XYZ file of C-alpha atoms in Angstrom:
347
model
C 24.444 102.430 -0.294
C 27.780 102.033 -0.085
C 29.389 99.270 1.701
C 31.177 100.827 4.771
C 32.150 100.531 8.217
C 29.334 102.762 9.268
C 26.598 100.824 7.220
C 27.957 97.141 8.435
C 27.021 98.612 12.121
C 24.057 99.539 11.074
C 23.276 96.392 9.964
C 24.455 94.563 12.674
C 22.581 97.038 15.029
C 19.329 96.575 13.162
C 19.765 92.356 13.526
C 20.436 93.355 17.235
C 16.951 94.400 17.579
C 15.118 92.095 16.121
C 16.569 89.584 18.066
C 15.736 91.306 21.408
C 12.219 92.303 20.420
C 11.715 88.520 19.653
C 12.737 87.432 22.627
C 11.076 90.140 24.661
C 7.736 89.254 22.792
C 8.393 85.522 23.186
C 8.402 85.898 27.285
C 5.952 88.226 26.971
C 3.509 86.070 25.865
C -0.375 87.249 26.200
C 1.236 90.513 28.496
C 4.256 90.988 25.425
C 5.306 95.069 25.056
C 4.612 94.799 21.674
C 1.534 92.931 21.199
C -0.147 96.753 20.840
C 2.623 97.259 17.827
C 1.622 93.932 16.281
C -2.305 94.115 16.501
C -1.948 97.569 14.847
C 0.517 95.728 11.895
C -2.418 93.661 11.345
C -4.670 96.448 11.628
C -2.568 97.821 8.764
C -1.685 94.836 6.597
C -4.714 92.713 7.274
C -6.863 94.419 4.525
C -4.662 94.557 2.133
C -3.017 91.127 2.818
C -7.514 90.228 1.883
C -7.458 92.799 -0.981
C -4.978 90.506 -2.848
C -6.285 87.902 -1.821
C -9.534 88.429 -3.438
C -7.478 90.573 -6.704
C -6.441 87.024 -7.316
C -9.524 84.750 -6.090
C -11.465 83.275 -8.732
C -14.793 83.316 -7.308
C -14.045 86.800 -5.995
C -13.283 88.432 -8.940
C -16.492 86.480 -10.686
C -19.080 87.648 -8.433
C -17.334 91.379 -8.059
C -17.308 91.734 -11.600
C -20.779 89.800 -12.174
C -21.988 92.846 -8.779
C -20.926 95.522 -10.735
C -21.671 95.213 -14.310
C -25.087 94.373 -12.888
C -25.670 98.355 -12.468
C -25.841 98.404 -16.102
C -29.557 98.082 -17.547
C -29.272 98.333 -21.517
C -27.446 95.347 -20.709
C -29.445 93.189 -19.348
C -29.388 90.325 -22.176
C -25.831 90.008 -22.442
C -25.323 89.930 -18.647
C -27.657 86.807 -18.259
C -25.897 84.784 -20.922
C -22.375 86.131 -18.766
C -23.957 85.088 -15.199
C -25.146 81.639 -16.905
C -21.617 80.949 -18.465
C -20.033 81.813 -15.017
C -21.965 79.869 -13.007
C -21.455 76.385 -15.765
C -17.383 77.793 -15.522
C -17.312 77.843 -11.225
C -19.613 74.557 -11.236
C -16.708 72.660 -13.345
C -13.822 73.811 -11.760
C -11.743 71.701 -10.112
C -10.303 74.082 -7.179
C -14.017 75.157 -6.520
C -15.387 72.083 -5.937
C -12.326 70.799 -4.038
C -12.693 74.149 -1.865
C -16.722 73.375 -1.584
C -15.452 69.255 -0.120
C -13.124 70.884 2.232
C -15.864 73.046 3.271
C -18.677 69.814 3.666
C -15.719 67.870 5.552
C -14.809 71.136 8.254
C -18.547 71.151 8.885
C -18.758 67.336 9.869
C -15.642 67.275 11.415
C -17.433 70.285 13.675
C -21.093 68.984 14.123
C -19.427 65.613 15.211
C -17.543 67.649 17.663
C -20.521 70.453 18.318
C -18.118 72.959 17.785
C -19.251 76.143 16.797
C -17.180 77.596 14.267
C -16.554 80.730 12.023
C -15.163 80.139 9.014
C -11.827 81.569 7.299
C -9.896 81.412 4.336
C -6.216 81.388 4.129
C -5.188 84.763 2.648
C -0.851 84.696 2.869
C 1.788 82.284 4.455
C 3.459 83.759 7.643
C 2.866 86.979 9.273
C 4.495 90.339 8.627
C 5.684 90.464 12.314
C 7.545 87.330 13.038
C 9.607 84.401 12.000
C 7.027 81.363 13.221
C 4.823 79.378 11.484
C 1.603 80.969 10.818
C -0.666 81.750 8.235
C -3.170 84.919 8.047
C -6.840 84.478 7.768
C -9.854 86.800 6.124
C -11.708 87.057 9.514
C -10.879 89.480 13.019
C -12.230 91.263 15.636
C -15.159 92.525 13.591
C -15.884 88.695 12.972
C -16.167 87.361 16.536
C -12.433 85.960 16.081
C -10.533 86.390 19.671
C -7.060 85.151 20.781
C -6.089 82.031 21.780
C -9.226 80.498 19.769
C -8.279 76.906 17.939
C -8.410 76.354 14.719
C -9.475 73.609 12.632
C -10.297 71.583 9.558
C -11.592 69.169 8.276
C -8.888 67.304 9.314
C -8.490 67.965 12.964
C -5.967 70.537 14.695
C -4.434 73.356 12.726
C -3.572 75.932 15.390
C -4.419 78.402 17.444
C -5.129 82.636 16.728
C -2.313 84.513 17.919
C -2.646 88.185 16.633
C -6.799 89.640 16.048
C -6.755 92.517 13.566
C -10.504 94.174 12.420
C -10.635 92.259 9.372
C -7.820 89.598 9.614
C -5.977 87.455 12.210
C -2.973 85.291 12.947
C -2.821 82.019 13.529
C -0.174 79.165 14.888
C 0.366 75.797 13.646
C 0.712 73.027 15.257
C 4.094 72.616 13.457
C 5.408 76.012 14.620
C 8.318 74.718 17.639
C 6.626 77.146 19.763
C 3.274 75.501 19.561
C 2.070 73.210 22.461
C -1.141 70.865 22.770
C -2.150 68.565 25.837
C -2.611 65.549 24.088
C -4.711 62.035 25.290
C -4.387 58.763 23.606
C -7.341 57.422 22.412
C -9.013 54.554 24.572
C -5.871 54.103 27.115
C -6.369 58.015 28.319
C -2.500 58.340 28.676
C -1.770 62.331 28.907
C 0.769 64.286 27.236
C 2.324 67.378 25.160
C 2.677 67.898 21.391
C 4.859 70.337 20.437
C 5.917 71.239 16.365
C 8.855 70.257 15.290
C 8.708 72.134 11.453
C 8.117 69.801 8.516
C 8.796 66.752 10.581
C 6.080 64.716 12.594
C 5.191 66.337 16.138
C 6.923 65.132 18.773
C 4.946 63.620 22.518
C 5.653 63.573 25.904
C 3.759 61.030 27.464
C 3.703 62.004 31.520
C 3.469 58.200 31.338
C 7.409 56.669 31.155
C 5.715 52.976 30.936
C 2.772 53.835 28.844
C 1.962 51.291 26.227
C 1.778 53.472 22.965
C 2.238 51.383 19.767
C 2.601 52.505 16.246
C -1.173 53.463 14.576
C -2.781 54.505 17.443
C -4.035 57.893 17.911
C -4.625 61.150 20.205
C -6.771 63.709 20.403
C -6.579 67.339 22.278
C -7.245 66.988 26.496
C -8.847 70.555 26.616
C -7.449 73.860 28.070
C -9.139 76.005 31.231
C -12.315 77.291 29.864
C -11.214 76.470 26.572
C -8.486 78.565 25.695
C -6.965 78.066 23.743
C -7.698 74.679 23.196
C -11.245 73.040 22.636
C -11.161 68.833 23.829
C -11.716 65.894 21.166
C -9.945 67.492 18.095
C -8.131 64.984 16.441
C -4.482 65.769 16.075
C -2.582 63.080 14.676
C -1.462 59.242 14.475
C 1.895 57.787 15.986
C 4.251 56.668 13.997
C 7.500 56.012 16.212
C 8.161 54.807 19.337
C 11.050 55.838 21.462
C 12.423 53.435 24.150
C 11.105 54.910 26.946
C 14.354 54.090 28.829
C 13.029 54.081 32.374
C 12.794 57.682 32.348
C 9.647 59.242 33.922
C 8.431 59.986 30.720
C 7.930 58.789 27.053
C 8.666 60.433 23.608
C 6.445 59.106 20.728
C 6.141 61.155 16.886
C 3.030 61.862 15.606
C 2.169 62.648 12.215
C -0.075 65.294 11.919
C -3.965 64.682 10.030
C -3.766 68.577 8.582
C -1.620 68.392 5.322
C 0.393 72.417 7.056
C 1.505 73.043 3.045
C -2.168 72.844 1.467
C -4.395 75.107 3.822
C -7.117 77.301 2.279
C -11.122 76.756 4.334
C -9.947 76.296 8.142
C -12.789 77.076 11.415
C -11.663 79.129 14.570
C -14.193 77.579 17.318
C -15.808 80.329 18.757
C -17.775 78.028 20.889
C -16.547 75.184 22.628
C -18.948 71.702 22.908
C -20.632 71.143 26.221
C -19.322 68.130 26.382
C -15.553 66.388 26.032
C -16.657 64.517 22.610
C -13.543 62.331 23.643
C -13.131 60.215 20.383
C -15.946 60.810 18.528
C -14.816 63.247 15.969
C -12.157 60.255 15.026
C -12.443 59.151 11.850
C -13.439 55.431 11.804
C -10.042 53.320 12.167
C -9.551 51.029 9.144
C -10.943 47.446 9.926
C -7.841 45.013 10.499
C -7.497 42.749 7.688
C -8.536 38.598 8.520
C -6.169 36.279 9.507
C -6.031 33.627 7.558
C -7.219 29.819 8.244
C -4.668 27.500 8.289
C -5.952 24.107 6.819
C -5.996 21.340 9.296
C -3.905 18.572 8.573
C -4.506 14.779 9.876
C -1.568 12.484 10.088
C -2.541 8.750 9.370
C -0.736 5.613 9.568
C -0.965 2.259 8.026
C -0.950 -1.159 9.694
C 1.089 -4.148 8.496
C -2.789 -5.472 6.825
C -2.649 -2.419 4.837
C -5.875 -1.132 7.257
C -5.294 3.126 7.283
C -6.095 4.517 10.858
C -6.342 8.392 11.671
C -4.864 9.366 14.827
C -8.205 8.664 16.703
C -7.197 5.030 15.766
C -10.312 4.415 13.036
C -9.999 2.904 10.248
C -10.421 4.885 7.584
C -9.344 2.696 4.618
C -7.113 -0.093 3.179
C -4.767 -0.033 0.978
C -5.731 -3.129 -1.099
C -8.833 -1.748 -1.849
C -9.430 -0.627 -5.043
C -8.178 3.023 -5.143
C -10.458 6.059 -5.634
C -10.462 7.885 -9.021
C -10.881 11.301 -7.567
C -7.369 9.831 -6.163
C -6.651 8.400 -2.914
C -3.611 6.086 -1.449
C -1.373 4.515 -3.983
C -2.322 0.390 -3.440
C 1.586 -0.384 -4.369
C 2.977 2.415 -1.247
C 4.558 0.669 1.814
C 3.683 0.776 5.362
C 4.414 4.202 7.356
C 3.552 7.140 8.359
C 1.002 9.454 6.347
C -0.014 12.895 6.355
C -2.520 14.334 4.227
C -5.319 17.411 4.619
C -8.787 17.098 4.898
C -9.773 17.224 1.542
C -7.287 14.775 0.784
C -8.882 12.402 2.367
C -12.698 12.802 1.277
């Protein structure tokens, strides 16, 4: 296309229309007029993303290869050999072992909180229909996924479902600036609201401006009405910085999320909320505090004019004129005065 005045005007007009649609979508929330278009886009692009993910997934390729070649009955012996070699290769692959560990950790986390989850795999980063911090997962309405469901992994809160197609769904990550979740501070139960800040720590505003918060304190989700979009008790993160309250009505702290958003792979959509709030039971065990070193006790002694060594309680513990202790004792040539020695030295 030639660079003409008309082409420039067309480009500016398209940009203005795009930002107008984004603004209308954000303000519309669940009733957004473009929500139908978003679902349609998810239905169209979801299978494509799913197919691309399957094409580059070595586990999926291997399973598909075995399944397809299994129809060739004249190569049974060869297939058995290939199948055995395939199992050996998959069992020794670091990536697959890591995914198994992630899945195991997520299942343990969901069991601790009594969350009913649907496991899914992240197949794309960023949605085709927006500019948010999102990922696409390979589970959709056919798998029981609905809008405004909580998404977790083995470390804690990942985000919430925003758009659902038949086979895929879009998850808004907790790092997105438009993401907000109610939080509760461990033990003290102070309530606040955490907001995403991209690659920076979450910003949390506590309702109590005088709340006692310190570095290392941990937060979980408070939960939403009818458990949507957030179920309670999901680990959020750990406090890394506390801003002075300055006498304000609220207090802001900064929290490092437990989840590593740059390496998401296996996630779980909470399709069934727990019957009771798990409180702090889903949080990882806090590291033990290091034992404080015990100070070495000291005893002050004085030497009387007759050479007696007297401790602080008035007890005579020796005399400087006596033969010196071979293991080390007071010097007979020492002059009267105040001495300080440890219990070990006295013994």
